[in-house]
Short mmCIF file of C-alpha atoms in Angstrom, two decimals:
data_model
loop_
_atom_site.label_atom_id
_atom_site.label_comp_id
_atom_site.label_asym_id
_atom_site.label_seq_id
_atom_site.Cartn_x
_atom_site.Cartn_y
_atom_site.Cartn_z
CA MET A 34 -0.06 -0.16 0.13
CA ASP A 35 1.07 3.83 -0.86
CA PHE A 36 0.09 6.59 1.84
CA ARG A 37 1.83 9.80 1.66
CA GLY A 38 4.41 8.55 -0.61
CA ILE A 39 5.64 5.70 1.82
CA VAL A 40 4.93 2.01 0.52
CA TYR A 41 4.08 -0.14 3.54
CA GLU A 42 2.57 -3.51 4.29
CA ARG A 43 -0.03 -4.12 7.02
CA HIS A 44 -0.44 -7.79 8.77
CA GLY A 45 -2.26 -9.08 11.83
CA GLY A 46 -4.16 -6.98 14.26
CA GLY A 47 -3.81 -5.81 17.65
CA ALA A 48 -1.71 -2.71 19.02
CA PRO A 49 -0.17 -1.32 16.35
CA LEU A 50 3.57 -1.73 15.80
CA VAL A 51 5.67 -0.06 13.19
CA LEU A 52 8.79 -1.50 11.69
CA LEU A 53 11.66 0.70 10.00
CA HIS A 54 14.69 -0.84 8.34
CA GLY A 55 18.42 0.35 8.01
CA LEU A 56 20.15 2.46 5.43
CA GLY A 57 19.73 1.21 1.87
CA HIS A 58 17.48 -1.44 3.10
CA ARG A 59 13.74 -1.99 2.50
CA ARG A 60 10.89 -3.32 4.52
CA GLN A 61 11.27 -6.80 3.33
CA ALA A 62 14.12 -6.77 5.79
CA TRP A 63 11.59 -7.72 8.33
CA ASP A 64 9.95 -10.46 6.30
CA PRO A 65 11.51 -13.44 8.71
CA VAL A 66 9.77 -11.94 11.96
CA LEU A 67 6.69 -10.78 10.46
CA ARG A 68 4.32 -13.61 11.09
CA SER A 69 5.50 -14.08 14.84
CA LEU A 70 4.74 -10.16 15.48
CA ALA A 71 1.63 -10.51 13.47
CA GLU A 72 0.28 -13.10 15.76
CA ARG A 73 0.05 -10.29 18.52
CA HIS A 74 -0.16 -6.77 16.77
CA GLU A 75 -1.12 -5.25 13.77
CA VAL A 76 2.38 -4.62 12.05
CA TYR A 77 3.36 -1.84 9.35
CA ALA A 78 6.42 -2.78 7.76
CA LEU A 79 7.35 0.63 6.01
CA ASP A 80 10.11 1.61 3.25
CA LEU A 81 11.47 4.88 4.46
CA PRO A 82 11.51 7.75 1.86
CA GLY A 83 13.77 7.26 -0.74
CA PHE A 84 14.14 3.14 -0.28
CA GLY A 85 12.16 0.18 -1.35
CA GLN A 86 9.52 1.64 -3.33
CA SER A 87 9.08 4.84 -1.25
CA GLN A 88 9.60 8.36 -2.90
CA ALA A 89 12.43 10.04 -2.23
CA PRO A 90 12.24 13.82 -1.00
CA ASP A 91 12.94 16.36 -3.94
CA PRO A 92 16.78 16.99 -4.45
CA GLU A 93 16.51 20.65 -3.40
CA ARG A 94 14.48 19.73 0.13
CA PRO A 95 16.83 18.96 3.26
CA PHE A 96 16.77 14.93 3.90
CA GLY A 97 18.23 13.76 6.92
CA ILE A 98 17.47 11.83 10.14
CA SER A 99 15.19 14.63 11.19
CA ALA A 100 13.29 14.68 7.82
CA LEU A 101 12.88 10.82 8.07
CA VAL A 102 11.48 11.36 11.68
CA ASP A 103 9.24 13.99 10.66
CA ALA A 104 7.91 11.77 7.41
CA VAL A 105 7.19 8.90 9.86
CA ALA A 106 5.66 10.93 12.16
CA ASP A 107 3.49 12.38 9.50
CA TRP A 108 2.70 9.28 8.37
CA CYS A 109 1.28 7.70 11.62
CA ALA A 110 -0.88 10.83 12.16
CA ASP A 111 -2.42 10.73 9.04
CA ALA A 112 -2.84 6.79 8.87
CA GLY A 113 -4.62 7.17 12.40
CA VAL A 114 -1.79 4.92 14.03
CA GLU A 115 -1.61 6.38 17.26
CA ARG A 116 1.71 6.27 19.51
CA PRO A 117 2.20 2.82 17.85
CA HIS A 118 5.28 0.56 19.16
CA ILE A 119 8.26 0.90 16.86
CA ALA A 120 10.91 -1.14 16.29
CA GLY A 121 14.10 -0.53 13.85
CA ASN A 122 17.23 -1.59 12.85
CA SER A 123 20.23 0.57 12.21
CA LEU A 124 19.30 4.11 10.84
CA GLY A 125 15.59 2.68 11.36
CA GLY A 126 16.64 2.33 15.14
CA ALA A 127 17.79 5.83 15.37
CA VAL A 128 14.57 6.98 13.94
CA ALA A 129 12.76 5.00 16.39
CA LEU A 130 14.32 6.25 19.44
CA GLU A 131 14.04 10.22 17.98
CA LEU A 132 10.22 9.32 17.99
CA GLY A 133 10.21 7.75 21.17
CA ALA A 134 12.08 10.91 22.74
CA HIS A 135 9.21 13.14 20.99
CA GLY A 136 6.50 10.92 22.90
CA LEU A 137 5.23 9.38 19.58
CA ALA A 138 5.93 5.83 20.57
CA SER A 139 4.19 3.26 23.20
CA SER A 140 7.59 1.57 23.17
CA VAL A 141 10.78 1.38 21.25
CA THR A 142 13.01 -1.51 20.24
CA ALA A 143 16.46 -0.25 18.47
CA LEU A 144 18.58 -3.09 16.86
CA SER A 145 21.95 -1.95 16.32
CA PRO A 146 21.03 1.72 16.23
CA ILE A 147 23.43 4.03 14.88
CA GLY A 148 24.23 7.24 17.10
CA PHE A 149 26.23 5.49 19.81
CA THR A 150 29.34 4.45 17.95
CA ARG A 151 32.67 6.53 18.56
CA GLY A 152 35.94 6.99 16.75
CA ALA A 153 37.60 3.84 15.53
CA GLU A 154 34.44 1.88 16.30
CA MET A 155 32.93 3.82 13.05
CA LEU A 156 35.65 2.17 10.94
CA GLY A 157 33.43 -0.18 9.12
CA SER A 158 30.57 2.48 8.35
CA ARG A 159 33.41 4.93 7.08
CA ILE A 160 34.37 2.27 4.77
CA LEU A 161 31.15 1.44 3.55
CA VAL A 162 30.30 4.87 3.12
CA GLY A 163 33.61 6.09 1.40
CA GLY A 164 32.99 2.83 -0.83
CA MET A 165 29.61 3.82 -1.96
CA HIS A 166 30.84 7.27 -2.88
CA VAL A 167 33.67 6.07 -4.80
CA ALA A 168 31.15 3.75 -6.56
CA THR A 169 29.05 6.85 -7.93
CA ARG A 170 32.00 7.67 -10.03
CA VAL A 171 32.28 4.25 -11.57
CA PRO A 172 30.41 3.31 -14.50
CA ALA A 173 27.19 1.16 -13.50
CA ARG A 174 28.41 -1.85 -15.61
CA VAL A 175 31.84 -1.82 -13.92
CA TRP A 176 29.95 -1.45 -10.41
CA THR A 177 27.75 -4.32 -10.87
CA SER A 178 30.61 -6.42 -11.87
CA VAL A 179 32.37 -5.63 -8.79
CA ILE A 180 29.26 -5.98 -6.56
CA ASP A 181 28.89 -9.29 -7.88
CA SER A 182 32.47 -10.83 -7.40
CA ARG A 183 32.86 -12.94 -4.79
CA PRO A 184 35.31 -11.37 -2.62
CA VAL A 185 32.92 -8.33 -2.39
CA ARG A 186 30.09 -10.62 -1.71
CA ALA A 187 32.11 -12.21 0.79
CA LEU A 188 32.91 -8.67 2.56
CA THR A 189 29.47 -7.52 2.30
CA THR A 190 28.35 -10.84 3.91
CA LEU A 191 30.85 -10.45 6.93
CA ALA A 192 30.10 -6.84 7.39
CA LEU A 193 26.47 -7.50 7.87
CA HIS A 194 26.24 -10.94 9.54
CA GLY A 195 29.39 -11.55 10.97
CA SER A 196 30.38 -14.47 8.88
CA VAL A 197 31.18 -15.08 5.40
CA ARG A 198 27.76 -17.32 4.87
CA ASP A 199 24.53 -15.46 5.32
CA PRO A 200 21.49 -17.31 7.30
CA ARG A 201 20.47 -19.11 3.71
CA GLY A 202 24.03 -20.48 3.29
CA ASP A 203 24.65 -17.86 0.47
CA MET A 204 26.49 -14.53 0.21
CA ALA A 205 24.71 -11.08 0.63
CA ARG A 206 24.86 -8.67 -2.36
CA LEU A 207 24.54 -5.24 -2.38
CA ASP A 208 21.88 -3.20 -4.47
CA PRO A 209 23.55 -1.28 -7.44
CA SER A 210 20.58 0.94 -7.79
CA VAL A 211 20.99 2.03 -4.01
CA VAL A 212 24.51 3.42 -4.73
CA THR A 213 23.81 6.02 -7.66
CA ARG A 214 24.82 9.76 -7.56
CA GLY A 215 21.96 11.67 -5.63
CA SER A 216 20.38 8.89 -4.44
CA ALA A 217 18.83 8.54 -1.13
CA TYR A 218 21.73 6.26 0.22
CA THR A 219 24.36 8.68 -0.52
CA ARG A 220 22.40 11.83 0.42
CA LEU A 221 21.89 10.18 3.95
CA ALA A 222 25.21 8.33 4.47
CA PRO A 223 27.14 11.19 5.58
CA GLU A 224 24.95 12.41 8.15
CA VAL A 225 24.60 8.58 9.42
CA VAL A 226 28.46 8.58 10.23
CA ARG A 227 28.27 11.89 11.87
CA TYR A 228 24.87 11.44 13.60
CA SER A 229 24.94 10.91 17.83
CA PHE A 230 21.92 10.14 19.82
CA GLY A 231 21.14 12.42 22.69
CA GLY A 232 21.29 15.96 23.61
CA GLY A 233 17.73 16.62 23.00
CA PRO A 234 14.51 14.99 24.90
CA VAL A 235 14.74 11.86 26.79
CA VAL A 236 12.98 8.68 25.92
CA GLN A 237 10.46 7.93 28.08
CA CYS A 238 8.82 4.87 27.14
CA PRO A 239 9.81 1.27 27.47
CA THR A 240 12.95 0.92 25.42
CA THR A 241 15.09 -1.82 24.50
CA VAL A 242 18.46 -1.62 22.70
CA ALA A 243 19.55 -4.85 21.39
CA TRP A 244 22.93 -5.58 19.54
CA GLY A 245 24.36 -8.57 17.53
CA GLU A 246 27.58 -9.70 19.04
CA ASP A 247 28.88 -10.23 15.83
CA ASP A 248 28.08 -6.81 14.41
CA ARG A 249 30.92 -5.57 12.08
CA VAL A 250 29.46 -2.36 10.89
CA LEU A 251 28.86 -0.91 14.45
CA PRO A 252 30.53 -3.06 16.88
CA VAL A 253 28.63 -4.29 20.08
CA ARG A 254 30.65 -2.45 22.53
CA ALA A 255 28.60 0.78 21.57
CA VAL A 256 25.68 -0.69 23.69
CA GLN A 257 27.51 0.36 26.81
CA ARG A 258 26.64 4.05 26.38
CA VAL A 259 23.15 3.26 25.96
CA LEU A 260 22.47 3.72 29.59
CA GLY A 261 24.00 7.34 29.60
CA ALA A 262 21.32 8.33 26.77
CA ILE A 263 18.32 6.38 27.97
CA PRO A 264 19.07 5.14 31.86
CA HIS A 265 15.92 3.10 31.79
CA ALA A 266 16.76 1.06 28.94
CA TRP A 267 17.40 -2.59 28.62
CA GLN A 268 20.47 -3.82 26.58
CA VAL A 269 20.51 -7.30 24.91
CA ARG A 270 23.12 -8.75 23.17
CA LEU A 271 21.86 -11.33 20.60
CA LEU A 272 24.54 -14.19 20.15
CA GLY A 273 25.38 -15.41 16.53
CA CYS A 274 23.95 -12.29 15.23
CA GLY A 275 25.24 -9.45 12.80
CA HIS A 276 24.10 -6.09 11.97
CA ILE A 277 20.91 -7.25 10.70
CA PRO A 278 19.41 -9.52 13.30
CA MET A 279 16.21 -10.20 12.45
CA GLU A 280 17.85 -12.18 9.46
CA ASP A 281 20.27 -14.26 11.82
CA ASN A 282 17.95 -15.10 14.53
CA PRO A 283 14.43 -14.12 13.83
CA ALA A 284 12.96 -15.90 16.88
CA ALA A 285 15.17 -14.30 19.49
CA VAL A 286 14.45 -10.93 17.69
CA ALA A 287 10.64 -11.17 17.68
CA ASP A 288 10.86 -12.27 21.18
CA VAL A 289 12.97 -9.07 22.34
CA ILE A 290 10.29 -6.75 20.30
CA LEU A 291 7.36 -8.64 21.75
CA ASN A 292 8.44 -8.51 25.28
CA THR A 293 9.22 -4.60 24.98
CA CYS A 294 5.78 -4.12 23.66
CA ARG A 295 4.51 -6.05 26.73
CA ALA A 296 6.44 -3.84 28.96
CA ALA A 297 4.12 -0.73 27.92
CA ALA A 298 1.06 -2.74 28.47
CA PRO A 299 -1.07 -1.26 31.19
CA ALA A 300 -0.98 -3.43 34.43
CA PRO A 301 -4.24 -5.36 34.85
CA LEU A 302 -6.64 -4.24 37.52
CA ALA A 303 -6.31 -6.07 41.04
CA ALA A 304 -9.59 -8.08 41.76
CA ALA A 305 -11.73 -6.92 44.23
CA ALA A 306 -11.56 -8.45 47.78
#
């Protein structure tokens, strides 16, 4: 479905749960956990503006993390999805936390969110961003052949999943359409590297920050800084998971999201004596 230029899928029934993917990804990233989540919630998996099938903002308009936060907030308001639970991965995790800080979420689950890594921990992200900018200057035919080469696919899989094989026993492949000059990816990537969470309103709703132990893009030690920004947040380390944990261990990720949602449910009234 398409609403306000944002393409999304809706599944299940119950309290609304909005899913936000990472930089360069799309709503299908959540496919491994959709069935489990939809058993308890009305799930909305969105293509963020400029990714998947959603329209990108005009080139002359500002486009950054704050614009994504505003776009999702506007979509929720106009779609009648009031204070949903929100789960996000990487870039989507930061958007989820920002929405929570603005009082627009009932709960937030952030999986390997940007905004907590520092210094040398950003090396993997900087290499990816730098490589993508180089790619925009290379003819598409050449870049596609590079993407399809075994060494690049192995490195991509290692970065995203923490091993040289993805959960299906294959190797990951970058989407060459994402890496074009002026694409949403190349417009957002520099801000993603600079972004730091905190310094604004504090997230008040139940919050979990979960991190893959084998994340090579944003190392798991960054989770240590979460409590400084969100003192009440639960920290979860996901064993055997990389940067996109819902693909590596769908059952564990679904449990983390559902447990966070349950924490926001009102306590049952005590029975009368």
